[in-house]
Amino acid sequence: MKLLKTLLLALCLPAYCMCGSAAGDGPFEYREIYLPDAHLNDTRQLALNNVDNDWGIWGHHLAVVLPKDCSQTVFAIVKGQRNDEQFCFSSDQLFDYISTYIDDTFGSDDTQRFAILPNDNAMVCQCDRCKDLGNTEKNASPAVFHMIERLAKRFPRHLFFTSYYLTTKDAPQRRMPDNTGVLVSAMTYPLSAVATEQEHTFESLLKEWHRHIARVYVWDYINNFDDYFTPYPVFTIMQRRLQLYERAGVKGVFLNGSGQDYSTFSRLKTEVLGRLLQDPHQDWQPLLREQCEKLYPVTGSTIADFIVAQEAWVADHHKTLPLYEGVAKAVDSYLPADLFLRFHDRLKDLLPQTKDDERKNADLMYRTMIMTRMELMRLAGTIDDGKYMMEQMLPVASAGVKVYSESCNFIEDYMMDYGNMLLYAGKLKNNPLRGVTLVPMTPLDEDYSDITMLTDGLIGLPSNYHCGQMLSSADPALKIAIPAVAGLRELSVSLTRNPRYHIALPREVILTAGQSEIGRAVPVPLADTPSRAVVTFRLPTHLADTLLLTIVRNTDERTMAIDEIYGQ
């Protein structure tokens, strides 16, 4: 849902082509790549579309048609009451407002696209008229398609779309007018270079919708949205998908990337994917090498060789790419670490030979990927070069790159957290619990089952929950057994919080040994680091029992995070 909302609410690219069909031949009348390079003058030959110019209403923005003193009849009846959080799509007044907005803003002579979507919730109008059309408590499709059909007949030159989403997943019962369409997210179709079970299911879904409606548009994804800097291989995968979309009769494709924010290889993605949108059957590798030679005369062959090798690795290992993950999962699914490190080193060696635009762009490429390298170092526990790497990354800010994820995670915050980690690493060097095997006594969350990170001698990075923290949604408490360690006098538990992601400090931390309680504490944010709390227990002398750490979750929030358990 997060990606869908991002696409529907955030797309805002500069325009090249007028609405209607995109210029040039090819199977898709609408082609959009949501990357920062798509607006460059020398990419105009790609004939890319743009939501700012090509959509009169986009996403969940139907309320734009309403006057300030609008009639309440435009809103849904939910549980017997008017509810202004959802629309009534059988409302004549809503139809009139939309029609007036179109007439006044766009007229009826040219062609424009309009997204007629329910608001982003699961409410469905249950007025008598909507129910007579076929609405149920969970299905708004009948009334929505009724509205779209009315608008399509009223404005035969314009195009009207709804979405395959939440309450509008049911296709219309009869063939819709030719100037109507549906927007379908590819979220349920995993990014894979080889066939998957979901691939066949998704193709069938697209073909079924095509039976009922003339225009099926798909929005798809070309970035890891939690990490814009780690190279993300999409050419082989996307070529396969575009060919599938062509077979299924799809007429439009959005490729959702990093938007206006910098991401590694974004210019190459724009150039190569733009050409594949025109002809999905081209061999992407010559296209890539051509663009690398053009944009990077010195470093281009090294960049192309790395991309081709990374793509081959993903295809050979039948990996599925995650859309929201950190570098640890990237290494498992799409980033061969050794291959990346050799490429990164070679790129640095070539930089002195570059000049002008290549120097600027290749240097930024190298420096942003230092974050990937820093994460690989942290994961391996080899952080001796951490301070040097941080210094090497500092010029990124002067290049105007401030964030590295869809959620606007700031590089500055990452660097500050990494610096704190390096500082603590020195303090924890002689930690007697380092490397000690802890035993979870309650189930760990599926994506956070690596308990070894709690005794690796490195605190986590609170600003990014992928970095060195073990998240837990245990209810009511997470319990961890800690074996007896000779000479251990104190036990400390480091915890992180990030309200933005509903990661809260625990309600309480309790330490016991056998039948005896050693202590309990309510975690309090540190004065100098409010994203962190540390609770410390003084241990009895000559303690030989296994310790049991009980961390009681604040059940008002989604999860909690533990990043290190250490002693002295």
Coordinates of C-alpha atoms in Angstrom, one line a residue:
M1 CA 0.0 0.0 0.0
K2 CA 2.8 2.4 0.8
L3 CA 4.2 2.1 -2.8
L4 CA 0.8 2.6 -4.3
K5 CA 0.2 5.7 -2.2
T6 CA 3.6 7.0 -3.2
L7 CA 2.9 6.7 -6.9
L8 CA -0.6 8.0 -6.7
L9 CA 0.3 11.0 -4.6
A10 CA 3.9 11.9 -5.3
L11 CA 4.5 11.6 -9.1
C12 CA 5.4 15.0 -10.4
L13 CA 7.7 15.0 -13.5
P14 CA 8.2 17.8 -15.9
A15 CA 6.5 17.3 -19.2
Y16 CA 7.6 16.5 -22.7
C17 CA 4.6 15.2 -24.6
M18 CA 1.0 16.1 -24.8
C19 CA -1.6 13.8 -23.6
G20 CA -3.0 11.0 -25.8
S21 CA -0.6 8.5 -27.2
A22 CA 3.1 8.9 -26.5
A23 CA 5.1 9.8 -29.6
G24 CA 6.8 7.0 -31.5
D25 CA 5.9 3.4 -32.3
G26 CA 5.5 0.7 -29.7
P27 CA 2.9 -1.2 -27.7
F28 CA 2.3 1.4 -25.0
E29 CA 0.4 4.6 -25.6
Y30 CA 1.5 5.9 -22.2
R31 CA 5.1 5.6 -20.9
E32 CA 6.4 7.2 -17.8
I33 CA 9.7 6.8 -15.8
Y34 CA 9.7 8.4 -12.4
L35 CA 13.3 9.3 -12.1
P36 CA 15.1 12.7 -11.9
D37 CA 16.8 12.4 -15.3
A38 CA 13.5 12.0 -17.3
H39 CA 13.2 15.7 -17.8
L40 CA 16.6 16.3 -19.4
N41 CA 16.6 17.9 -22.9
D42 CA 18.5 15.1 -24.5
T43 CA 16.0 12.5 -23.4
R44 CA 13.1 14.0 -25.3
Q45 CA 13.5 11.3 -28.1
L46 CA 12.2 8.8 -25.5
A47 CA 8.8 10.5 -25.7
L48 CA 7.9 9.9 -22.1
N49 CA 4.6 10.9 -20.5
N50 CA 4.1 12.9 -17.4
V51 CA 1.4 13.1 -14.8
D52 CA 1.5 16.9 -14.5
N53 CA 0.6 17.4 -18.1
D54 CA -1.2 14.1 -19.0
W55 CA -3.7 13.9 -16.1
G56 CA -6.4 16.3 -15.2
I57 CA -7.0 14.5 -11.9
W58 CA -4.4 12.1 -10.6
G59 CA -4.5 9.7 -7.7
H60 CA -6.7 10.2 -4.7
H61 CA -7.3 13.8 -5.5
L62 CA -10.9 13.7 -6.6
A63 CA -11.8 16.3 -3.9
V64 CA -10.1 19.0 -6.1
V65 CA -13.5 19.2 -8.0
L66 CA -15.5 20.1 -4.9
P67 CA -16.4 23.8 -4.2
K68 CA -15.9 24.9 -0.6
D69 CA -19.7 24.8 0.1
C70 CA -20.3 21.5 -1.7
S71 CA -23.5 19.5 -1.2
Q72 CA -23.2 16.8 1.4
T73 CA -24.8 14.4 -1.1
V74 CA -21.4 13.8 -2.7
F75 CA -20.3 11.9 0.4
A76 CA -20.8 8.3 1.2
I77 CA -23.4 6.8 3.5
V78 CA -21.4 4.5 5.9
K79 CA -23.1 2.7 8.8
G80 CA -26.2 4.8 8.2
Q81 CA -24.3 8.2 8.4
R82 CA -22.8 10.6 5.9
N83 CA -19.1 10.3 6.0
D84 CA -16.9 12.9 4.3
E85 CA -13.9 10.5 4.2
Q86 CA -15.5 8.7 1.2
F87 CA -17.5 9.6 -1.9
C88 CA -20.9 8.5 -3.1
F89 CA -20.3 7.6 -6.8
S90 CA -24.0 7.4 -7.6
S91 CA -24.4 11.0 -6.6
D92 CA -25.7 13.3 -9.4
Q93 CA -24.2 16.3 -7.6
L94 CA -20.7 14.6 -7.7
F95 CA -21.1 14.0 -11.4
D96 CA -22.1 17.7 -11.9
Y97 CA -19.1 18.9 -9.9
I98 CA -16.7 16.7 -11.9
S99 CA -18.2 17.8 -15.2
T100 CA -18.1 21.5 -14.3
Y101 CA -14.4 21.1 -13.2
I102 CA -13.6 19.4 -16.5
D103 CA -15.5 22.0 -18.6
D104 CA -14.0 25.0 -16.8
T105 CA -10.4 23.7 -16.6
F106 CA -9.9 21.6 -19.7
G107 CA -12.8 21.9 -22.0
S108 CA -14.0 19.0 -24.1
D109 CA -12.1 19.4 -27.4
D110 CA -8.7 18.0 -26.4
T111 CA -7.8 14.7 -24.7
Q112 CA -6.9 14.5 -21.0
R113 CA -6.8 11.7 -18.5
F114 CA -8.8 11.7 -15.3
A115 CA -8.4 9.3 -12.3
I116 CA -11.8 8.8 -10.7
L117 CA -10.7 6.9 -7.5
P118 CA -12.3 6.4 -4.1
N119 CA -10.4 8.0 -1.3
D120 CA -7.6 5.8 0.1
N121 CA -9.6 3.8 2.6
A122 CA -11.9 0.7 2.7
M123 CA -15.2 2.6 3.1
V124 CA -18.0 1.9 0.6
C125 CA -21.1 4.0 0.2
Q126 CA -24.2 2.1 1.3
C127 CA -26.9 4.5 0.1
D128 CA -29.9 2.9 -1.5
R129 CA -28.9 4.0 -5.0
C130 CA -25.3 2.6 -4.7
K131 CA -26.6 -0.7 -3.3
D132 CA -29.1 -0.9 -6.2
L133 CA -26.1 -0.5 -8.5
G134 CA -24.5 -3.5 -6.8
N135 CA -22.3 -2.0 -4.0
T136 CA -21.6 -4.2 -1.0
E137 CA -19.8 -3.2 2.2
K138 CA -16.5 -4.1 0.7
N139 CA -17.0 -3.5 -3.0
A140 CA -17.4 0.0 -4.5
S141 CA -16.8 -1.1 -8.1
P142 CA -20.4 -1.0 -9.3
A143 CA -21.0 2.7 -8.4
V144 CA -17.5 3.7 -9.4
F145 CA -17.9 2.2 -12.9
H146 CA -21.4 3.7 -13.1
M147 CA -19.8 7.2 -12.6
I148 CA -17.0 6.5 -15.0
E149 CA -19.4 5.4 -17.7
R150 CA -21.5 8.5 -17.3
L151 CA -18.4 10.7 -17.5
A152 CA -17.1 8.8 -20.5
K153 CA -20.3 9.4 -22.4
R154 CA -20.4 13.0 -21.3
F155 CA -16.8 13.7 -22.5
P156 CA -16.1 11.3 -25.3
R157 CA -12.6 12.8 -26.1
H158 CA -11.3 12.5 -22.5
L159 CA -10.1 9.3 -20.8
F160 CA -11.4 8.1 -17.4
F161 CA -9.7 5.6 -15.2
T162 CA -10.2 4.0 -11.8
S163 CA -7.8 1.7 -10.0
Y164 CA -7.5 -2.0 -9.2
Y165 CA -7.2 -1.3 -5.5
L166 CA -8.9 -1.9 -2.1
T167 CA -12.6 -1.5 -2.8
T168 CA -12.4 -1.5 -6.6
K169 CA -10.9 -4.9 -7.4
D170 CA -14.0 -6.2 -9.1
A171 CA -14.2 -5.8 -12.9
P172 CA -17.3 -4.2 -14.4
Q173 CA -20.1 -6.6 -15.4
R174 CA -20.3 -5.3 -19.0
R175 CA -17.8 -3.9 -21.5
M176 CA -17.0 -0.3 -20.7
P177 CA -16.7 2.6 -23.2
D178 CA -13.5 2.8 -25.2
N179 CA -12.4 5.9 -23.4
T180 CA -12.2 4.3 -20.0
G181 CA -9.4 2.4 -18.2
V182 CA -8.0 0.9 -15.1
L183 CA -4.7 1.4 -13.2
V184 CA -3.2 -1.8 -11.9
S185 CA -0.3 -2.0 -9.4
A186 CA 2.3 -4.7 -10.0
M187 CA 3.0 -5.0 -6.3
T188 CA 1.8 -8.6 -6.2
Y189 CA 4.1 -9.5 -9.1
P190 CA 7.6 -10.1 -7.6
L191 CA 10.6 -8.6 -9.3
S192 CA 12.3 -11.7 -10.8
A193 CA 14.4 -12.4 -13.8
V194 CA 12.7 -15.8 -14.2
A195 CA 9.2 -17.1 -14.2
T196 CA 7.3 -17.2 -10.9
E197 CA 3.8 -18.5 -10.0
Q198 CA 2.7 -14.9 -9.3
E199 CA 3.7 -13.9 -12.9
H200 CA 1.1 -16.2 -14.4
T201 CA -1.5 -15.0 -11.9
F202 CA -0.7 -11.3 -12.7
E203 CA -0.8 -11.9 -16.5
S204 CA -4.2 -13.6 -16.1
L205 CA -5.4 -10.6 -14.1
L206 CA -4.4 -8.1 -16.7
K207 CA -6.0 -10.2 -19.5
E208 CA -9.2 -10.5 -17.5
W209 CA -9.4 -6.7 -17.0
H210 CA -8.6 -6.2 -20.7
R211 CA -11.8 -8.2 -21.5
H212 CA -13.9 -5.6 -19.7
I213 CA -12.1 -2.3 -20.3
A214 CA -10.1 -0.8 -23.2
R215 CA -7.2 0.7 -21.4
V216 CA -5.2 -1.3 -18.8
Y217 CA -2.3 0.7 -17.4
V218 CA 0.3 -0.9 -15.0
W219 CA 2.5 0.9 -12.6
D220 CA 5.7 -1.0 -11.7
Y221 CA 8.8 -0.4 -9.6
I222 CA 12.5 0.1 -10.4
N223 CA 14.1 1.0 -7.1
N224 CA 14.7 -0.3 -3.6
F225 CA 12.7 2.4 -1.9
D226 CA 14.7 2.2 1.3
D227 CA 18.0 2.5 -0.4
Y228 CA 18.5 4.6 -3.5
F229 CA 22.3 4.2 -3.5
T230 CA 23.0 0.5 -3.7
P231 CA 22.9 -0.6 -7.4
Y232 CA 19.5 -2.1 -8.2
P233 CA 19.4 -4.4 -11.3
V234 CA 16.2 -4.0 -13.2
F235 CA 17.0 -4.3 -16.9
T236 CA 16.6 -8.1 -17.4
I237 CA 13.6 -8.1 -15.0
M238 CA 11.8 -5.2 -16.6
Q239 CA 12.3 -6.4 -20.1
R240 CA 10.6 -9.7 -19.2
R241 CA 7.7 -7.7 -17.6
L242 CA 7.3 -5.3 -20.4
Q243 CA 7.0 -8.2 -22.8
L244 CA 4.4 -9.8 -20.6
Y245 CA 2.4 -6.5 -20.5
E246 CA 2.5 -6.3 -24.2
R247 CA 1.1 -9.9 -24.4
A248 CA -1.6 -9.0 -22.0
G249 CA -2.8 -6.0 -24.0
V250 CA -1.5 -3.4 -21.5
K251 CA -1.7 0.2 -23.0
G252 CA 0.3 2.2 -20.5
V253 CA 3.2 1.7 -18.0
F254 CA 4.5 3.8 -15.1
L255 CA 7.9 2.8 -13.8
N256 CA 8.1 4.2 -10.3
G257 CA 11.6 5.1 -9.3
S258 CA 13.2 7.6 -7.0
G259 CA 11.2 10.6 -8.2
Q260 CA 13.2 13.8 -8.0
D261 CA 15.8 12.3 -5.7
Y262 CA 19.2 11.0 -6.8
S263 CA 19.6 7.2 -7.2
T264 CA 22.5 5.2 -8.6
F265 CA 22.4 4.6 -12.4
S266 CA 19.2 6.7 -12.7
R267 CA 20.3 8.3 -16.0
L268 CA 21.1 4.9 -17.4
K269 CA 17.8 3.5 -16.3
T270 CA 16.0 6.4 -17.9
E271 CA 17.8 5.9 -21.2
V272 CA 17.6 2.1 -21.4
L273 CA 14.2 1.6 -20.0
G274 CA 12.8 4.4 -22.1
R275 CA 13.9 2.5 -25.2
L276 CA 12.5 -0.8 -23.9
L277 CA 9.2 0.9 -23.4
Q278 CA 9.2 1.7 -27.1
D279 CA 10.3 -1.8 -28.0
P280 CA 10.5 -4.4 -25.2
H281 CA 12.1 -7.0 -27.5
Q282 CA 15.4 -5.1 -28.0
D283 CA 18.5 -6.5 -26.4
W284 CA 19.1 -4.1 -23.5
Q285 CA 22.9 -4.8 -23.2
P286 CA 23.9 -3.0 -26.4
L287 CA 21.6 -0.1 -25.4
L288 CA 23.4 0.1 -22.0
R289 CA 26.9 0.0 -23.5
E290 CA 26.0 2.6 -26.0
Q291 CA 24.7 5.0 -23.3
C292 CA 27.7 4.2 -21.0
E293 CA 30.1 5.1 -23.8
K294 CA 28.2 8.3 -24.5
L295 CA 27.8 9.5 -20.9
Y296 CA 31.0 8.0 -19.3
P297 CA 33.8 7.9 -21.9
V298 CA 36.4 6.8 -19.3
T299 CA 34.4 4.9 -16.8
G300 CA 31.6 3.6 -19.0
S301 CA 33.0 0.1 -19.8
T302 CA 33.6 -0.5 -16.1
I303 CA 30.1 0.6 -15.2
A304 CA 28.5 -1.5 -18.0
D305 CA 30.6 -4.6 -17.1
F306 CA 29.4 -4.3 -13.5
I307 CA 25.8 -3.9 -14.4
V308 CA 25.8 -6.8 -16.8
A309 CA 27.5 -9.0 -14.3
Q310 CA 25.1 -8.0 -11.5
E311 CA 22.1 -8.7 -13.7
A312 CA 23.5 -12.1 -14.7
W313 CA 24.1 -13.0 -11.0
V314 CA 20.5 -12.2 -10.1
A315 CA 19.2 -14.2 -13.1
D316 CA 21.5 -17.2 -12.4
H317 CA 20.5 -17.3 -8.7
H318 CA 16.7 -16.9 -9.4
K319 CA 16.5 -14.2 -6.8
T320 CA 13.5 -11.9 -6.1
L321 CA 14.3 -8.3 -5.5
P322 CA 12.9 -6.6 -2.4
L323 CA 11.3 -3.2 -2.7
Y324 CA 12.0 -2.1 0.9
E325 CA 15.1 -3.4 2.5
G326 CA 18.6 -2.6 3.7
V327 CA 22.0 -3.8 2.5
A328 CA 21.9 -7.0 4.4
K329 CA 18.9 -8.2 2.3
A330 CA 20.5 -6.7 -0.8
V331 CA 23.5 -9.0 -0.4
D332 CA 21.3 -12.0 -0.2
S333 CA 19.1 -11.0 -3.2
Y334 CA 20.8 -8.7 -5.7
L335 CA 24.2 -7.4 -4.5
P336 CA 27.2 -9.8 -4.9
A337 CA 29.5 -8.0 -2.3
D338 CA 32.8 -9.0 -3.9
L339 CA 31.7 -7.9 -7.3
F340 CA 30.5 -4.6 -6.0
L341 CA 33.7 -3.9 -4.0
R342 CA 35.9 -4.6 -7.0
F343 CA 33.7 -2.3 -9.1
H344 CA 33.7 0.5 -6.5
D345 CA 37.5 0.3 -6.2
R346 CA 38.0 0.4 -10.0
L347 CA 35.7 3.3 -10.3
K348 CA 37.7 5.3 -7.8
D349 CA 40.9 4.4 -9.7
L350 CA 39.5 5.8 -12.9
L351 CA 38.2 9.1 -11.5
P352 CA 41.4 11.0 -12.0
Q353 CA 41.2 10.4 -15.7
T354 CA 37.7 11.8 -16.1
K355 CA 36.8 15.4 -16.7
D356 CA 33.8 17.8 -17.1
D357 CA 30.3 16.1 -16.7
E358 CA 31.8 12.6 -16.4
R359 CA 34.0 13.7 -13.6
K360 CA 31.1 15.3 -11.7
N361 CA 28.6 12.4 -12.4
A362 CA 31.1 9.5 -11.8
D363 CA 32.4 11.1 -8.7
L364 CA 28.9 11.4 -7.3
M365 CA 28.2 7.9 -8.2
Y366 CA 31.3 6.7 -6.4
R367 CA 30.7 8.8 -3.3
T368 CA 27.0 7.9 -2.8
M369 CA 27.9 4.2 -3.1
I370 CA 30.3 4.6 -0.2
M371 CA 27.1 4.3 2.0
T372 CA 26.7 0.8 0.6
R373 CA 30.4 0.1 1.3
M374 CA 30.0 1.4 4.9
E375 CA 27.0 -0.9 5.4
L376 CA 29.0 -3.9 4.1
M377 CA 31.8 -3.0 6.5
R378 CA 29.3 -2.7 9.4
L379 CA 27.7 -6.0 8.6
A380 CA 31.2 -7.7 8.5
G381 CA 32.3 -5.9 11.7
T382 CA 35.3 -4.5 9.8
I383 CA 34.9 -0.8 10.6
D384 CA 38.5 0.3 10.9
D385 CA 38.1 2.5 7.7
G386 CA 34.7 3.9 8.8
K387 CA 35.9 7.4 9.7
Y388 CA 37.8 7.6 6.4
M389 CA 34.8 6.5 4.4
M390 CA 32.6 9.1 6.2
E391 CA 35.0 11.8 5.2
Q392 CA 35.0 10.5 1.6
M393 CA 31.2 10.8 1.5
L394 CA 31.0 14.4 2.8
P395 CA 31.1 16.1 -0.7
V396 CA 27.8 14.4 -1.5
A397 CA 26.0 17.1 0.4
S398 CA 27.5 19.9 -1.7
A399 CA 26.2 18.1 -4.8
G400 CA 22.7 18.6 -3.5
V401 CA 22.0 15.0 -2.6
K402 CA 20.4 15.0 0.9
V403 CA 18.2 11.8 1.1
Y404 CA 18.7 8.2 0.3
S405 CA 15.2 6.7 0.5
E406 CA 11.6 7.2 -0.4
S407 CA 10.9 8.1 3.3
C408 CA 13.4 11.0 3.1
N409 CA 16.0 9.4 5.3
F410 CA 18.7 12.0 5.5
I411 CA 22.3 11.2 4.8
E412 CA 23.2 13.6 7.6
D413 CA 21.3 11.5 10.1
Y414 CA 22.9 8.3 8.8
M415 CA 26.4 9.8 9.1
M416 CA 25.8 11.0 12.6
D417 CA 24.5 7.6 13.7
Y418 CA 27.5 5.8 12.0
G419 CA 29.8 8.2 13.8
N420 CA 28.2 7.3 17.2
M421 CA 28.6 3.6 16.3
L422 CA 32.3 4.1 15.7
L423 CA 32.7 5.9 19.0
Y424 CA 30.8 3.2 20.9
A425 CA 32.8 0.4 19.1
G426 CA 35.9 1.6 20.9
K427 CA 34.2 1.6 24.3
L428 CA 32.8 -1.9 23.7
K429 CA 36.0 -3.4 22.4
N430 CA 36.6 -5.4 25.6
N431 CA 33.0 -6.2 26.2
P432 CA 32.9 -9.7 27.8
L433 CA 29.5 -10.4 26.1
R434 CA 30.9 -9.8 22.6
G435 CA 30.3 -12.9 20.5
V436 CA 28.4 -14.7 23.2
T437 CA 25.5 -16.7 21.9
L438 CA 22.1 -15.5 23.2
V439 CA 19.1 -17.8 23.2
P440 CA 15.6 -16.4 22.3
M441 CA 13.0 -17.8 24.6
T442 CA 10.1 -16.3 22.6
P443 CA 9.7 -16.3 18.8
L444 CA 11.6 -13.7 16.9
D445 CA 10.0 -11.7 14.1
E446 CA 10.5 -13.3 10.7
D447 CA 12.6 -10.6 9.2
Y448 CA 14.6 -10.0 12.4
S449 CA 15.7 -13.4 13.4
D450 CA 19.5 -12.7 13.6
I451 CA 20.1 -12.4 17.3
T452 CA 23.8 -12.4 16.8
M453 CA 23.7 -8.6 16.1
L454 CA 22.9 -8.0 19.8
T455 CA 26.4 -9.1 20.8
D456 CA 28.5 -8.0 17.8
G457 CA 30.0 -5.0 19.6
L458 CA 28.3 -2.5 17.4
I459 CA 25.3 -0.4 18.3
G460 CA 22.6 0.2 15.6
L461 CA 21.8 3.3 13.6
P462 CA 18.4 4.5 15.0
S463 CA 17.6 6.6 11.9
N464 CA 17.5 3.5 9.8
Y465 CA 15.8 0.4 11.3
H466 CA 17.6 -1.8 8.7
C467 CA 21.0 -1.0 10.3
G468 CA 22.0 -3.1 13.3
Q469 CA 18.8 -3.4 15.2
M470 CA 16.6 -6.4 16.0
L471 CA 13.0 -5.3 15.8
S472 CA 10.4 -7.2 17.8
S473 CA 6.6 -7.2 17.9
A474 CA 6.5 -9.8 20.7
D475 CA 3.3 -9.6 22.7
P476 CA 3.6 -9.0 25.5
A477 CA 7.3 -9.4 25.9
L478 CA 10.5 -10.7 24.3
K479 CA 12.6 -13.0 26.5
I480 CA 16.3 -13.7 25.9
A481 CA 18.5 -16.1 27.8
I482 CA 22.0 -14.9 28.5
P483 CA 24.5 -17.6 29.5
A484 CA 26.7 -17.0 32.6
V485 CA 29.9 -15.2 31.8
A486 CA 32.7 -15.2 34.4
G487 CA 33.5 -11.9 35.9
L488 CA 30.5 -10.1 34.5
R489 CA 29.7 -7.2 36.9
E490 CA 27.1 -5.2 34.9
L491 CA 24.7 -5.9 32.1
S492 CA 23.5 -3.1 29.8
V493 CA 20.7 -3.2 27.2
S494 CA 20.8 -0.6 24.4
L495 CA 17.4 0.2 22.8
T496 CA 16.5 2.5 19.9
R497 CA 13.3 4.4 19.1
N498 CA 12.0 5.9 15.9
P499 CA 8.5 7.4 16.3
R500 CA 8.3 7.9 12.5
Y501 CA 8.1 4.2 12.0
H502 CA 6.2 3.5 15.3
I503 CA 9.3 2.0 16.8
A504 CA 8.9 2.7 20.5
L505 CA 10.9 2.1 23.7
P506 CA 9.7 -0.9 25.7
R507 CA 7.4 -0.3 28.7
E508 CA 9.9 -2.1 31.0
V509 CA 13.0 -4.2 31.0
I510 CA 13.4 -7.0 33.7
L511 CA 16.4 -9.1 34.5
T512 CA 16.2 -12.3 36.5
A513 CA 18.4 -15.2 37.5
G514 CA 16.7 -18.4 38.4
Q515 CA 13.8 -17.5 40.7
S516 CA 15.4 -14.2 41.7
E517 CA 14.7 -10.8 40.2
I518 CA 17.9 -8.8 39.8
G519 CA 16.2 -5.6 38.7
R520 CA 13.7 -3.8 36.5
A521 CA 13.8 -0.5 34.7
V522 CA 11.7 1.8 32.5
P523 CA 13.8 2.9 29.6
V524 CA 14.2 6.7 29.2
P525 CA 15.7 8.4 26.2
L526 CA 19.2 9.6 26.7
A527 CA 19.5 13.4 27.0
D528 CA 22.2 13.8 24.3
T529 CA 20.7 11.0 22.1
P530 CA 16.9 10.9 22.4
S531 CA 16.7 8.2 19.8
R532 CA 18.4 5.8 22.2
A533 CA 17.9 4.5 25.7
V534 CA 20.2 2.3 27.8
V535 CA 19.2 0.3 30.9
T536 CA 22.0 -1.1 33.1
F537 CA 21.8 -3.7 35.9
R538 CA 24.3 -4.3 38.6
L539 CA 24.9 -8.1 38.9
P540 CA 25.4 -10.0 42.1
T541 CA 28.9 -11.3 42.7
H542 CA 29.7 -14.9 41.8
L543 CA 26.6 -15.2 39.7
A544 CA 26.5 -18.6 37.9
D545 CA 23.0 -18.8 36.7
T546 CA 21.8 -18.1 33.2
L547 CA 20.2 -14.7 33.1
L548 CA 16.8 -14.1 31.6
L549 CA 16.1 -10.7 30.0
T550 CA 12.5 -9.8 29.6
I551 CA 11.7 -6.8 27.4
V552 CA 8.1 -5.8 27.7
R553 CA 6.8 -4.2 24.6
N554 CA 4.7 -1.0 24.5
T555 CA 1.7 -2.5 22.8
D556 CA 0.4 0.9 21.9
E557 CA 3.1 1.0 19.2
R558 CA 3.9 -1.3 16.4
T559 CA 7.3 -2.6 17.5
M560 CA 10.4 -2.1 19.6
A561 CA 14.1 -2.3 18.7
I562 CA 17.1 -3.8 20.6
D563 CA 20.5 -3.1 19.1
E564 CA 23.1 -4.3 21.6
I565 CA 23.5 -6.2 24.9
Y566 CA 26.9 -5.7 26.5
G567 CA 28.6 -5.9 29.9
Q568 CA 31.6 -5.1 31.9

